[in-house]
Amino acid sequence: MALTQSDIDIEIKDLQDTYDKAVAGGAPVLNHPGRDYAPYRSSLLRHPKQPLVAVSGGDPEAVELSGPVFGVTDITEHDSDLTLQHRGEPIGERMTVSGRLLDRDGRPVRGQLVEIWQANAAGRYAHLREQHPAPHDPNFTGVGRTLTDDQGRYSFTTIKPGPYPWGNHTNAWRPAHIHFSVFGTAFTQRLVTQMYFPSDPLFRYDPILRSVTDEAARNRLIAAYDHDLSRPEFSMGYAWDIVLDGPSATWIEEGR
Amino acid sequence: MAERLLPTPSHTIGPFYGHALPFPGGAEVAPQGHSDAITLHGYVFDGAGTPIPDALLDFWQAAPDGSLRGAPGSMRRDPSTGGFVGRNGVDFTGYGRVPTDADGHYALHTLPPGNTGLPYISVCVFARGLTHHLFTRAYLADGADPLLDSLPAERRATLIAAEGTNRTYRFDIRLQGEGETVFLEFQ
């Protein structure tokens, strides 16, 4: 029998309660989701069961201490404006999404490639395997990329994506979100994540968002509406900073 | 030291990245026609042994001279049309990106890494269902190595690519279960 939203809700609540109780009892806060978050069914057969093997930061030859580099030829100017990639205007709420890419010491991560992808305003991806019967928008593909500037800042002009149904369980709907891929300065700083919009009523039902069991960490995935980023007669503004993990900063300080 | 910021949580890449992240020539890290080029290839499997058709692999490695500097230009664009131009066919950038195909297979054409110690290519695995990406290494030779030597023989074998004919190396990735690949955590 197909699982219902309430079946999934019970699993989400159980795992949330277990986490909250553990933290109240002194367990460490988890900034990232668990790999085997059962309410997100696709994770079941895809998480390693063996513990990860630690690679010590004491190995100065580790290839992962450095990372790929990207330059101005890797992007074009209109790659960061998803509303200019076709002949006509895309349908939907036009918005500017901007923020800073920082390391955990608050330093800007400069000249880094930021890639985004998303559904259109109707909640449909420009992907053939996506069969949600909402219209494609001939003027919107939903792909962007840019490089961070000297302050670590990125900025995209795009269209607010719609929520969309997915097959995790009956009546599963994903909150509106934009996918982000960022590189950082070391291969170990690599991050793929998703940005959400304030006050989305679907937050509580979504096993992907809820896989981040720490509420404060979850809130860091939600952009803030920023009126100063809104452009007169043009677009709504959303601010979202990204902070990269990764031991590279410490390793460099320790003598590279 | 100043107070450290809290990191942005990881999320799955989802199944619908295919129109955004893969780029033409992502697998062609070796300059065109280079006589030293090798092919690293294999399958990505889930815990039921089913090949995963929606995985995305990032590769990063040392240049043949051992340099880890990398070079821009893996995904060059044409500023007049916005179209994809691709690598310039000369510079080695050290970076590759390959989605698995419908059979769960990937292939990377590159140059042998010249890093100190055993040669290896660093791999980062993304897929629907992976809430956090996974790191591993494809070693192109067996021998003394601090990481390999720390592993029991059976697990060690999961990190060593099998040399085949025509300068190919087979490296399968198993996310779970029997023969599960060793995945790495950098501290």
Short mmCIF file of C-alpha atoms in Angstrom, two decimals:
data_model
loop_
_atom_site.label_atom_id
_atom_site.label_comp_id
_atom_site.label_asym_id
_atom_site.label_seq_id
_atom_site.Cartn_x
_atom_site.Cartn_y
_atom_site.Cartn_z
CA MET A 1 0.00 0.00 0.00
CA ALA A 2 1.30 3.41 -0.87
CA LEU A 3 2.55 5.47 2.01
CA THR A 4 0.56 8.54 2.89
CA GLN A 5 1.79 11.88 4.09
CA SER A 6 0.67 11.02 7.60
CA ASP A 7 2.80 7.84 7.58
CA ILE A 8 5.80 9.97 6.64
CA ASP A 9 4.84 12.66 9.17
CA ILE A 10 5.02 10.07 11.96
CA GLU A 11 8.50 8.96 10.87
CA ILE A 12 9.68 12.56 10.62
CA LYS A 13 8.36 13.35 14.09
CA ASP A 14 9.99 10.28 15.62
CA LEU A 15 13.39 11.17 14.17
CA GLN A 16 12.97 14.82 15.17
CA ASP A 17 12.10 13.85 18.75
CA THR A 18 15.04 11.45 18.92
CA TYR A 19 17.41 14.15 17.72
CA ASP A 20 16.02 16.85 20.02
CA LYS A 21 16.24 14.53 23.00
CA ALA A 22 19.83 13.59 22.17
CA VAL A 23 20.91 17.22 21.89
CA ALA A 24 19.13 18.07 25.16
CA GLY A 25 21.13 15.23 26.70
CA GLY A 26 24.42 16.70 25.52
CA ALA A 27 24.88 15.11 22.10
CA PRO A 28 26.54 17.30 19.47
CA VAL A 29 24.47 19.49 17.16
CA LEU A 30 24.37 18.05 13.63
CA ASN A 31 24.81 20.69 10.97
CA HIS A 32 24.22 18.28 8.10
CA PRO A 33 21.53 15.69 7.42
CA GLY A 34 22.02 12.07 8.31
CA ARG A 35 22.79 9.87 5.32
CA ASP A 36 20.15 7.27 6.12
CA TYR A 37 17.11 9.46 6.66
CA ALA A 38 14.38 6.86 6.11
CA PRO A 39 11.44 9.24 5.45
CA TYR A 40 13.38 10.24 2.32
CA ARG A 41 12.96 6.83 0.73
CA SER A 42 15.65 7.24 -1.92
CA SER A 43 18.28 7.34 0.82
CA LEU A 44 17.56 3.77 1.97
CA LEU A 45 19.66 1.89 -0.58
CA ARG A 46 22.11 4.69 -1.17
CA HIS A 47 23.80 5.36 2.15
CA PRO A 48 26.98 3.54 3.13
CA LYS A 49 26.62 1.26 6.12
CA GLN A 50 30.31 1.19 6.91
CA PRO A 51 31.68 4.18 8.79
CA LEU A 52 33.52 6.73 6.68
CA VAL A 53 37.28 6.37 6.86
CA ALA A 54 39.08 9.39 8.25
CA VAL A 55 41.87 10.95 6.23
CA SER A 56 44.11 12.91 8.52
CA GLY A 57 44.82 16.56 7.86
CA GLY A 58 48.41 15.71 8.63
CA ASP A 59 48.95 14.50 5.07
CA PRO A 60 50.17 17.60 3.24
CA GLU A 61 50.23 15.73 -0.07
CA ALA A 62 46.51 14.99 -0.07
CA VAL A 63 45.11 15.98 -3.46
CA GLU A 64 41.86 17.08 -1.81
CA LEU A 65 43.60 20.02 -0.11
CA SER A 66 43.35 21.94 -3.34
CA GLY A 67 40.43 22.21 -5.70
CA PRO A 68 39.28 23.00 -9.21
CA VAL A 69 39.56 26.57 -10.40
CA PHE A 70 37.27 28.45 -12.73
CA GLY A 71 37.80 31.69 -14.57
CA VAL A 72 35.99 34.27 -16.60
CA THR A 73 35.94 32.05 -19.69
CA ASP A 74 33.89 29.45 -17.81
CA ILE A 75 30.88 31.76 -17.69
CA THR A 76 29.23 34.43 -19.75
CA GLU A 77 27.65 37.59 -18.42
CA HIS A 78 24.09 36.49 -18.98
CA ASP A 79 24.62 33.09 -17.37
CA SER A 80 23.60 34.74 -14.08
CA ASP A 81 20.39 36.21 -15.48
CA LEU A 82 18.05 33.29 -16.11
CA THR A 83 15.40 35.63 -17.49
CA LEU A 84 17.59 36.67 -20.45
CA GLN A 85 18.41 33.24 -21.85
CA HIS A 86 15.54 33.08 -24.33
CA ARG A 87 13.82 35.47 -26.69
CA GLY A 88 10.82 36.25 -24.52
CA GLU A 89 10.07 36.97 -20.90
CA PRO A 90 9.58 33.98 -18.65
CA ILE A 91 6.33 33.68 -16.72
CA GLY A 92 6.37 34.19 -12.96
CA GLU A 93 7.63 36.32 -10.11
CA ARG A 94 10.95 37.82 -11.15
CA MET A 95 13.48 37.95 -8.33
CA THR A 96 17.09 38.69 -7.49
CA VAL A 97 18.86 36.18 -5.24
CA SER A 98 22.12 37.39 -3.80
CA GLY A 99 24.44 36.59 -0.93
CA ARG A 100 27.98 35.82 0.08
CA LEU A 101 30.01 32.66 -0.07
CA LEU A 102 32.04 32.42 3.13
CA ASP A 103 34.28 29.94 4.89
CA ARG A 104 33.67 29.09 8.51
CA ASP A 105 35.99 31.87 9.67
CA GLY A 106 33.83 34.38 7.83
CA ARG A 107 36.33 34.99 5.06
CA PRO A 108 34.92 35.54 1.57
CA VAL A 109 35.51 32.70 -0.86
CA ARG A 110 36.41 34.62 -4.01
CA GLY A 111 36.28 33.75 -7.69
CA GLN A 112 34.31 30.57 -7.05
CA LEU A 113 31.86 29.03 -9.47
CA VAL A 114 28.28 29.02 -8.19
CA GLU A 115 25.82 26.97 -10.26
CA ILE A 116 22.05 26.94 -9.78
CA TRP A 117 19.17 24.99 -11.26
CA GLN A 118 15.48 25.04 -10.55
CA ALA A 119 11.92 24.40 -11.70
CA ASN A 120 9.92 27.08 -13.52
CA ALA A 121 7.08 29.11 -11.99
CA ALA A 122 4.68 26.21 -12.56
CA GLY A 123 6.93 23.79 -10.70
CA ARG A 124 8.32 21.96 -13.72
CA TYR A 125 11.96 21.26 -14.53
CA ALA A 126 13.26 21.42 -18.08
CA HIS A 127 14.06 17.74 -17.78
CA LEU A 128 12.40 15.06 -19.89
CA ARG A 129 12.15 12.55 -17.08
CA GLU A 130 10.12 15.00 -15.08
CA GLN A 131 6.50 14.25 -15.91
CA HIS A 132 4.66 16.62 -13.57
CA PRO A 133 1.83 17.78 -15.86
CA ALA A 134 2.54 21.48 -15.46
CA PRO A 135 3.55 23.57 -18.47
CA HIS A 136 7.10 24.04 -19.65
CA ASP A 137 8.01 27.68 -20.14
CA PRO A 138 9.65 28.19 -23.55
CA ASN A 139 11.41 31.25 -22.13
CA PHE A 140 12.85 29.63 -19.04
CA THR A 141 15.27 26.72 -18.71
CA GLY A 142 16.25 27.28 -15.07
CA VAL A 143 20.04 27.05 -15.23
CA GLY A 144 22.51 29.69 -14.08
CA ARG A 145 26.12 30.12 -13.10
CA THR A 146 28.35 32.91 -11.90
CA LEU A 147 31.65 33.58 -10.14
CA THR A 148 31.83 35.16 -6.69
CA ASP A 149 33.40 38.60 -6.59
CA ASP A 150 36.14 39.99 -4.33
CA GLN A 151 33.73 40.09 -1.39
CA GLY A 152 32.58 36.55 -2.08
CA ARG A 153 29.26 37.85 -3.37
CA TYR A 154 27.10 36.13 -5.97
CA SER A 155 23.91 37.38 -7.58
CA PHE A 156 21.28 35.79 -9.83
CA THR A 157 18.20 37.17 -11.53
CA THR A 158 15.62 34.46 -11.99
CA ILE A 159 11.97 33.45 -11.56
CA LYS A 160 10.53 32.12 -8.32
CA PRO A 161 10.07 28.37 -8.78
CA GLY A 162 6.78 26.69 -7.97
CA PRO A 163 6.32 23.72 -5.63
CA TYR A 164 6.21 20.34 -7.36
CA PRO A 165 5.01 16.81 -6.64
CA TRP A 166 7.45 13.93 -6.40
CA GLY A 167 7.09 10.22 -5.94
CA ASN A 168 8.36 9.72 -2.40
CA HIS A 169 4.86 8.99 -1.08
CA THR A 170 1.25 9.82 -1.95
CA ASN A 171 0.69 13.58 -2.07
CA ALA A 172 4.37 14.43 -1.63
CA TRP A 173 5.08 18.05 -2.60
CA ARG A 174 8.44 19.75 -2.45
CA PRO A 175 8.54 23.32 -1.13
CA ALA A 176 9.77 25.83 -3.72
CA HIS A 177 13.56 25.68 -3.81
CA ILE A 178 16.63 26.51 -5.88
CA HIS A 179 19.49 24.00 -6.12
CA PHE A 180 22.99 25.36 -5.54
CA SER A 181 26.38 23.85 -6.33
CA VAL A 182 29.52 25.55 -5.01
CA PHE A 183 33.15 24.47 -5.05
CA GLY A 184 35.15 26.31 -2.39
CA THR A 185 38.92 26.40 -2.43
CA ALA A 186 39.53 22.75 -1.59
CA PHE A 187 37.93 19.64 -3.05
CA THR A 188 36.72 18.89 0.48
CA GLN A 189 34.74 22.15 0.61
CA ARG A 190 32.44 21.02 -2.19
CA LEU A 191 28.78 21.64 -1.41
CA VAL A 192 25.50 20.89 -3.14
CA THR A 193 22.48 22.27 -1.34
CA GLN A 194 19.09 23.90 -1.77
CA MET A 195 17.74 27.33 -0.89
CA TYR A 196 14.13 27.76 0.27
CA PHE A 197 11.78 30.73 0.55
CA PRO A 198 10.44 32.23 3.78
CA SER A 199 7.22 30.92 5.33
CA ASP A 200 6.57 28.12 2.87
CA PRO A 201 3.65 26.04 4.21
CA LEU A 202 5.24 22.86 2.82
CA PHE A 203 8.33 22.93 5.05
CA ARG A 204 6.91 20.63 7.70
CA TYR A 205 5.87 17.95 5.20
CA ASP A 206 9.11 17.65 3.23
CA PRO A 207 11.42 14.74 4.14
CA ILE A 208 14.32 16.28 2.23
CA LEU A 209 14.26 19.50 4.23
CA ARG A 210 13.46 17.60 7.45
CA SER A 211 16.47 15.33 6.89
CA VAL A 212 18.36 18.23 8.44
CA THR A 213 17.10 17.43 11.93
CA ASP A 214 18.61 20.48 13.60
CA GLU A 215 16.09 23.30 13.41
CA ALA A 216 18.69 26.08 13.42
CA ALA A 217 20.60 24.34 10.63
CA ARG A 218 17.36 23.92 8.68
CA ASN A 219 16.64 27.63 9.05
CA ARG A 220 20.01 28.40 7.46
CA LEU A 221 18.61 26.98 4.22
CA ILE A 222 15.85 29.58 4.08
CA ALA A 223 16.56 32.87 2.31
CA ALA A 224 15.36 36.17 3.77
CA TYR A 225 13.19 38.58 1.84
CA ASP A 226 15.34 41.72 1.53
CA HIS A 227 13.53 44.84 0.40
CA ASP A 228 16.81 46.61 -0.34
CA LEU A 229 17.58 43.89 -2.87
CA SER A 230 14.24 44.38 -4.57
CA ARG A 231 14.58 46.45 -7.72
CA PRO A 232 11.96 49.10 -8.45
CA GLU A 233 9.40 48.05 -11.04
CA PHE A 234 11.44 44.90 -11.69
CA SER A 235 12.08 42.18 -9.12
CA MET A 236 11.76 40.91 -5.54
CA GLY A 237 14.99 40.53 -3.54
CA TYR A 238 16.08 37.52 -1.52
CA ALA A 239 19.31 37.33 0.48
CA TRP A 240 21.04 34.05 1.22
CA ASP A 241 24.60 33.51 2.46
CA ILE A 242 26.36 30.18 2.07
CA VAL A 243 28.97 28.98 4.58
CA LEU A 244 31.29 26.20 3.49
CA ASP A 245 32.58 23.46 5.72
CA GLY A 246 35.83 21.78 5.13
CA PRO A 247 39.11 21.47 6.89
CA SER A 248 41.16 23.24 4.26
CA ALA A 249 41.50 26.51 6.11
CA THR A 250 42.92 24.79 9.16
CA TRP A 251 45.22 22.68 7.05
CA ILE A 252 46.63 25.72 5.28
CA GLU A 253 47.19 27.53 8.55
CA GLU A 254 49.08 24.53 9.81
CA GLY A 255 51.90 25.03 7.42
CA ARG A 256 51.08 24.65 3.80
CA MET B 1 40.16 33.10 17.01
CA ALA B 2 36.92 34.68 15.93
CA GLU B 3 33.69 32.80 16.42
CA ARG B 4 33.25 30.29 13.63
CA LEU B 5 30.23 30.49 11.40
CA LEU B 6 27.91 27.53 11.21
CA PRO B 7 27.95 25.72 7.87
CA THR B 8 25.16 25.58 5.32
CA PRO B 9 23.69 22.07 5.43
CA SER B 10 24.13 19.73 2.51
CA HIS B 11 21.15 18.58 0.43
CA THR B 12 20.62 16.00 -2.26
CA ILE B 13 21.41 16.92 -5.83
CA GLY B 14 18.02 15.43 -6.74
CA PRO B 15 17.22 13.61 -9.96
CA PHE B 16 16.75 16.67 -12.18
CA TYR B 17 20.21 18.21 -12.34
CA GLY B 18 20.78 16.78 -15.82
CA HIS B 19 19.87 19.95 -17.70
CA ALA B 20 22.19 22.04 -15.55
CA LEU B 21 25.38 20.46 -14.27
CA PRO B 22 26.74 18.04 -16.88
CA PHE B 23 28.60 19.91 -19.62
CA PRO B 24 29.84 18.76 -23.01
CA GLY B 25 33.41 17.54 -22.68
CA GLY B 26 33.10 17.10 -18.92
CA ALA B 27 34.72 13.69 -19.24
CA GLU B 28 37.49 14.86 -21.60
CA VAL B 29 40.11 16.02 -19.14
CA ALA B 30 43.04 14.85 -21.27
CA PRO B 31 43.96 17.24 -24.08
CA GLN B 32 42.80 15.97 -27.45
CA GLY B 33 44.96 13.27 -28.97
CA HIS B 34 47.34 13.04 -26.05
CA SER B 35 49.27 9.79 -26.29
CA ASP B 36 49.43 9.31 -22.51
CA ALA B 37 45.66 9.50 -22.02
CA ILE B 38 43.98 6.91 -19.82
CA THR B 39 40.32 6.03 -19.28
CA LEU B 40 38.89 5.54 -15.81
CA HIS B 41 35.46 3.94 -16.01
CA GLY B 42 32.99 1.81 -14.13
CA TYR B 43 29.52 1.54 -12.69
CA VAL B 44 27.84 3.10 -9.69
CA PHE B 45 25.60 0.64 -7.78
CA ASP B 46 23.09 1.01 -4.96
CA GLY B 47 22.64 -1.36 -2.02
CA ALA B 48 20.53 -3.77 -4.10
CA GLY B 49 23.27 -4.00 -6.71
CA THR B 50 21.21 -1.96 -9.17
CA PRO B 51 23.15 0.45 -11.35
CA ILE B 52 22.35 4.10 -10.59
CA PRO B 53 21.44 6.08 -13.72
CA ASP B 54 21.22 9.46 -11.97
CA ALA B 55 24.58 9.76 -10.24
CA LEU B 56 26.96 12.62 -10.96
CA LEU B 57 30.69 12.26 -10.37
CA ASP B 58 33.16 15.11 -9.89
CA PHE B 59 36.81 14.20 -10.46
CA TRP B 60 39.87 16.07 -9.28
CA GLN B 61 43.49 15.07 -9.60
CA ALA B 62 47.09 16.14 -9.84
CA ALA B 63 48.54 17.01 -13.24
CA PRO B 64 51.12 14.61 -14.72
CA ASP B 65 53.88 16.84 -13.31
CA GLY B 66 52.37 16.60 -9.83
CA SER B 67 50.94 20.11 -9.83
CA LEU B 68 47.71 20.62 -7.90
CA ARG B 69 47.09 24.14 -9.11
CA GLY B 70 44.52 23.17 -11.72
CA ALA B 71 43.56 25.59 -14.46
CA PRO B 72 40.38 27.44 -15.38
CA GLY B 73 38.63 26.60 -18.62
CA SER B 74 36.97 23.24 -17.93
CA MET B 75 33.65 24.61 -19.17
CA ARG B 76 34.51 27.56 -21.41
CA ARG B 77 31.62 29.58 -22.81
CA ASP B 78 31.27 31.73 -25.89
CA PRO B 79 30.62 35.31 -24.72
CA SER B 80 28.76 36.25 -27.89
CA THR B 81 26.30 33.36 -28.01
CA GLY B 82 26.45 32.06 -24.46
CA GLY B 83 26.97 28.63 -25.98
CA PHE B 84 29.36 26.03 -24.70
CA VAL B 85 32.82 26.12 -26.22
CA GLY B 86 34.50 23.53 -24.06
CA ARG B 87 38.08 22.93 -23.09
CA ASN B 88 40.74 24.49 -25.27
CA GLY B 89 42.25 21.11 -26.09
CA VAL B 90 45.67 22.10 -24.74
CA ASP B 91 45.52 22.97 -21.05
CA PHE B 92 45.01 20.30 -18.43
CA THR B 93 42.57 21.62 -15.81
CA GLY B 94 42.60 18.62 -13.47
CA TYR B 95 38.80 18.69 -13.15
CA GLY B 96 36.17 16.46 -14.74
CA ARG B 97 32.45 15.94 -14.28
CA VAL B 98 30.58 12.91 -15.57
CA PRO B 99 26.95 11.81 -15.09
CA THR B 100 26.28 8.08 -15.15
CA ASP B 101 24.38 6.90 -18.22
CA ALA B 102 21.15 4.90 -18.25
CA ASP B 103 23.20 1.77 -17.43
CA GLY B 104 24.85 3.43 -14.43
CA HIS B 105 28.17 3.62 -16.28
CA TYR B 106 30.66 6.49 -16.39
CA ALA B 107 33.94 7.02 -18.23
CA LEU B 108 36.58 9.69 -17.66
CA HIS B 109 39.37 10.32 -20.17
CA THR B 110 42.31 11.92 -18.47
CA LEU B 111 46.07 11.93 -17.96
CA PRO B 112 47.86 9.88 -15.32
CA PRO B 113 48.12 11.87 -12.08
CA GLY B 114 51.68 12.65 -11.02
CA ASN B 115 51.08 13.23 -7.34
CA THR B 116 53.63 12.21 -4.73
CA GLY B 117 53.11 8.63 -3.65
CA LEU B 118 50.64 6.29 -5.29
CA PRO B 119 48.75 7.90 -8.18
CA TYR B 120 45.08 8.44 -7.49
CA ILE B 121 42.10 10.38 -8.77
CA SER B 122 39.81 11.94 -6.20
CA VAL B 123 36.10 11.29 -6.71
CA CYS B 124 33.04 13.03 -5.31
CA VAL B 125 29.75 11.15 -5.71
CA PHE B 126 26.32 12.81 -5.93
CA ALA B 127 22.96 11.17 -6.58
CA ARG B 128 19.30 11.34 -5.72
CA GLY B 129 19.04 9.84 -2.25
CA LEU B 130 22.48 11.02 -1.14
CA THR B 131 21.75 13.74 1.38
CA HIS B 132 25.47 14.46 1.51
CA HIS B 133 27.99 13.78 -1.24
CA LEU B 134 30.56 11.02 -0.75
CA PHE B 135 34.30 11.25 -1.33
CA THR B 136 36.45 8.37 -2.44
CA ARG B 137 39.70 7.76 -4.31
CA ALA B 138 40.43 5.68 -7.37
CA TYR B 139 44.02 4.46 -6.99
CA LEU B 140 45.66 3.54 -10.29
CA ALA B 141 48.25 1.29 -8.65
CA ASP B 142 48.64 -0.76 -5.51
CA GLY B 143 51.47 -0.29 -3.06
CA ALA B 144 52.47 1.45 0.14
CA ASP B 145 50.08 4.27 1.02
CA PRO B 146 49.02 5.63 4.41
CA LEU B 147 45.30 5.40 3.64
CA LEU B 148 45.37 2.02 1.91
CA ASP B 149 47.64 0.54 4.56
CA SER B 150 45.16 1.54 7.26
CA LEU B 151 42.42 -0.64 5.72
CA PRO B 152 41.71 -4.36 5.93
CA ALA B 153 42.55 -6.14 2.66
CA GLU B 154 38.95 -6.57 1.55
CA ARG B 155 38.10 -2.92 2.01
CA ARG B 156 41.42 -1.75 0.56
CA ALA B 157 40.57 -3.52 -2.68
CA THR B 158 37.54 -1.27 -3.19
CA LEU B 159 39.81 1.74 -3.75
CA ILE B 160 42.07 0.18 -6.36
CA ALA B 161 41.09 0.43 -10.01
CA ALA B 162 41.69 -2.71 -12.07
CA GLU B 163 43.94 -2.12 -15.06
CA GLY B 164 42.44 -3.32 -18.34
CA THR B 165 43.50 -3.23 -21.95
CA ASN B 166 44.03 -0.02 -23.95
CA ARG B 167 45.09 2.05 -20.94
CA THR B 168 41.75 1.61 -19.20
CA TYR B 169 41.11 1.32 -15.48
CA ARG B 170 37.89 -0.12 -14.10
CA PHE B 171 36.64 1.47 -10.89
CA ASP B 172 33.15 0.55 -9.68
CA ILE B 173 31.49 2.43 -6.85
CA ARG B 174 29.12 0.59 -4.50
CA LEU B 175 27.19 2.88 -2.21
CA GLN B 176 26.06 0.14 0.15
CA GLY B 177 26.28 -3.55 1.01
CA GLU B 178 28.66 -6.24 -0.15
CA GLY B 179 31.87 -4.76 -1.50
CA GLU B 180 30.81 -1.31 -0.31
CA THR B 181 33.34 1.25 -1.48
CA VAL B 182 35.45 2.92 1.18
CA PHE B 183 34.22 6.49 1.53
CA LEU B 184 36.37 9.15 3.10
CA GLU B 185 35.96 11.83 5.72
CA PHE B 186 38.55 14.60 5.75
CA GLN B 187 39.49 15.88 9.17
#
